[in-house]
């Protein structure tokens, strides 16, 4: 009769433990998949990833001579220009929405749309970029058109992250500033932006690492896959790392398809890891100075 | 009913000395004949459709400390924020009536709110220093007002910190983060920061409610010294504090100003039953 546990606690404890193990297994498997992927790529790229690979242009026929130079330089140009466009516009929009705009129906609509835009597939932005920049403004499929298209892709993310960072600044700071006779702009510039900067930068860097890995919108605007020069002006045609890798994987030659592509992937991954490390560093470095 | 002898003692100043200061200002009518710094007339205040103040009229004489007392939610902070228009920051609010600062209505359309807030400084309930150095906290007001020369700023910072009785404690570490200071020091820093814009009026919203008794006593002493230079309006939850620091006391209840007068009168012979019940601790 009394063999049943009185309050069921032993079972609850067991269930809780099982749940914890299940969660740990999930976390572990995601790390395991990443390690597996990386080691596989490294194995394929072994012997192919060398200084010659970094400094050479692509080659039509010989995998030994192929390199990522054009794609690497193209990607760096793209990211630099995308940063240049997306940061001022994105942070400016966030400041407007958070600090200036009255709570109105119009603001609600804008806000909802930004959230929706963040979820739109990047190929859609590519088609928009093709229509707007490449054809409409007659830029051609150059670096500028590519960067503007990627700006469209990352802008919603930059705006949302910046809004989040501004919202995290305690309202007591705003009140103190206004009570001392500071204008809205002075409050934004002297108090809110410095306090929100680590958050904004983290958001920007995460957005940029997304831009760095995007191939679809660049394909859509018609960026070249095979380029034997680095762009000299902003309207020069270009290629980028994800595009170049995609191109290699389409090659019939196994050396290109497997080994050269893997070497390209490693270069891309290293760039991504560098960006993310910068985000972590900035967070740590600037985050330390502010304790609310 | 309270007698004078049962008034709570000021912790650091002899009782008699403090009371005689208040006594100087009796009778009530004389007290109100001093120059009026801030005069609120028939003020109604609305948060959207919720009315928080009903027909409040109160005169705040120059170089006097006016204490606003009353139970939580009765509109003390709302009234205080009307005086420097900080309520403008809250969307959907509306003010009716007039509030004169030196005989000029601060709600007339021509008012420069930024200018107004430099003349009417504010100290908040929870100390809220900027996450910057002590120096930069105090220099912020003058800086946003356009003061650039380092010597001028240095002078203002030192003077403000001296006035808020903080200079001795921080003069050798002005470049340290303000967030390292203790709670009481942070609140005095916030007072220094408010003084740095050279205001005429100082609004304080329960400035000592988050502090330990010793820091509270320091703030009260400070208020006592500052009223020679400034007109002070202080919200307090604490009856003893109101009795200790203020010359005039205004009792709010559910958005209405029930009674206002010389502090000794309000505490010793309140005219309204509600006031008496509140100060004797029967509610609130
Ligand atoms: N920002 C606000 N929005 C809406 N209602 C508010 C706001 N601040 C205060 N109130 C309301 O106004 C009334 C008075 O509040 P408050 O002035 O803060 O009282 P007190 O300072 O005396 O405790 C309360 O009923 C409160 O709920
Ligand atoms: Mg209050």
mmCIF file with all atom_site columns, C-alpha atoms in Angstrom, chain A residues 102-103 172-173 175-183 186-187 190-191 290-292, chain B residues 86 89 91 114 117-118 122 124 128-132 140-141 144 179 193-194 197:
data_model
loop_
_atom_site.group_PDB
_atom_site.id
_atom_site.type_symbol
_atom_site.label_atom_id
_atom_site.label_alt_id
_atom_site.label_comp_id
_atom_site.label_asym_id
_atom_site.label_entity_id
_atom_site.label_seq_id
_atom_site.pdbx_PDB_ins_code
_atom_site.Cartn_x
_atom_site.Cartn_y
_atom_site.Cartn_z
_atom_site.occupancy
_atom_site.B_iso_or_equiv
_atom_site.pdbx_formal_charge
_atom_site.auth_seq_id
_atom_site.auth_comp_id
_atom_site.auth_asym_id
_atom_site.auth_atom_id
_atom_site.pdbx_PDB_model_num
ATOM 1  C CA . UNK A 1 102 ? 6.340  59.375 -30.973 1.00 0.00 ? 102 UNK A CA 1
ATOM 2  C CA . UNK A 1 103 ? 4.477  56.199 -30.235 1.00 0.00 ? 103 UNK A CA 1
ATOM 3  C CA . UNK A 1 172 ? 17.488 56.949 -15.347 1.00 0.00 ? 172 UNK A CA 1
ATOM 4  C CA . UNK A 1 173 ? 20.420 57.996 -17.535 1.00 0.00 ? 173 UNK A CA 1
ATOM 5  C CA . UNK A 1 175 ? 16.233 61.441 -17.183 1.00 0.00 ? 175 UNK A CA 1
ATOM 6  C CA . UNK A 1 176 ? 19.438 62.639 -15.545 1.00 0.00 ? 176 UNK A CA 1
ATOM 7  C CA . UNK A 1 177 ? 20.660 64.055 -18.834 1.00 0.00 ? 177 UNK A CA 1
ATOM 8  C CA . UNK A 1 178 ? 17.420 65.830 -19.724 1.00 0.00 ? 178 UNK A CA 1
ATOM 9  C CA . UNK A 1 179 ? 17.068 67.166 -16.183 1.00 0.00 ? 179 UNK A CA 1
ATOM 10 C CA . UNK A 1 180 ? 20.481 68.828 -16.578 1.00 0.00 ? 180 UNK A CA 1
ATOM 11 C CA . UNK A 1 181 ? 19.269 70.758 -19.593 1.00 0.00 ? 181 UNK A CA 1
ATOM 12 C CA . UNK A 1 182 ? 20.692 68.538 -22.298 1.00 0.00 ? 182 UNK A CA 1
ATOM 13 C CA . UNK A 1 183 ? 18.882 68.463 -25.628 1.00 0.00 ? 183 UNK A CA 1
ATOM 14 C CA . UNK A 1 186 ? 23.174 65.853 -26.692 1.00 0.00 ? 186 UNK A CA 1
ATOM 15 C CA . UNK A 1 187 ? 21.627 63.065 -24.661 1.00 0.00 ? 187 UNK A CA 1
ATOM 16 C CA . UNK A 1 190 ? 27.017 61.997 -24.953 1.00 0.00 ? 190 UNK A CA 1
ATOM 17 C CA . UNK A 1 191 ? 25.107 59.357 -22.990 1.00 0.00 ? 191 UNK A CA 1
ATOM 18 C CA . UNK A 1 290 ? 29.999 50.052 -17.570 1.00 0.00 ? 290 UNK A CA 1
ATOM 19 C CA . UNK A 1 291 ? 28.342 48.480 -14.577 1.00 0.00 ? 291 UNK A CA 1
ATOM 20 C CA . UNK A 1 292 ? 24.808 49.694 -14.026 1.00 0.00 ? 292 UNK A CA 1
ATOM 21 C CA . UNK B 2 86  ? 10.122 66.473 -16.900 1.00 0.00 ? 86  UNK B CA 1
ATOM 22 C CA . UNK B 2 89  ? 9.111  63.284 -21.538 1.00 0.00 ? 89  UNK B CA 1
ATOM 23 C CA . UNK B 2 91  ? 3.961  60.503 -23.805 1.00 0.00 ? 91  UNK B CA 1
ATOM 24 C CA . UNK B 2 114 ? 16.257 73.181 -21.966 1.00 0.00 ? 114 UNK B CA 1
ATOM 25 C CA . UNK B 2 117 ? 15.806 72.696 -16.679 1.00 0.00 ? 117 UNK B CA 1
ATOM 26 C CA . UNK B 2 118 ? 19.098 74.506 -16.178 1.00 0.00 ? 118 UNK B CA 1
ATOM 27 C CA . UNK B 2 122 ? 16.531 67.875 -10.125 1.00 0.00 ? 122 UNK B CA 1
ATOM 28 C CA . UNK B 2 124 ? 16.184 61.685 -8.256  1.00 0.00 ? 124 UNK B CA 1
ATOM 29 C CA . UNK B 2 128 ? 21.792 57.934 -11.151 1.00 0.00 ? 128 UNK B CA 1
ATOM 30 C CA . UNK B 2 129 ? 25.346 59.024 -11.914 1.00 0.00 ? 129 UNK B CA 1
ATOM 31 C CA . UNK B 2 130 ? 26.479 58.645 -15.497 1.00 0.00 ? 130 UNK B CA 1
ATOM 32 C CA . UNK B 2 131 ? 28.907 55.759 -16.065 1.00 0.00 ? 131 UNK B CA 1
ATOM 33 C CA . UNK B 2 132 ? 31.702 58.317 -16.389 1.00 0.00 ? 132 UNK B CA 1
ATOM 34 C CA . UNK B 2 140 ? 28.162 67.493 -17.907 1.00 0.00 ? 140 UNK B CA 1
ATOM 35 C CA . UNK B 2 141 ? 25.610 70.257 -17.317 1.00 0.00 ? 141 UNK B CA 1
ATOM 36 C CA . UNK B 2 144 ? 26.034 70.730 -22.715 1.00 0.00 ? 144 UNK B CA 1
ATOM 37 C CA . UNK B 2 179 ? 30.048 54.284 -10.007 1.00 0.00 ? 179 UNK B CA 1
ATOM 38 C CA . UNK B 2 193 ? 25.850 67.683 -10.766 1.00 0.00 ? 193 UNK B CA 1
ATOM 39 C CA . UNK B 2 194 ? 22.542 69.511 -10.427 1.00 0.00 ? 194 UNK B CA 1
ATOM 40 C CA . UNK B 2 197 ? 24.223 74.266 -13.962 1.00 0.00 ? 197 UNK B CA 1
#
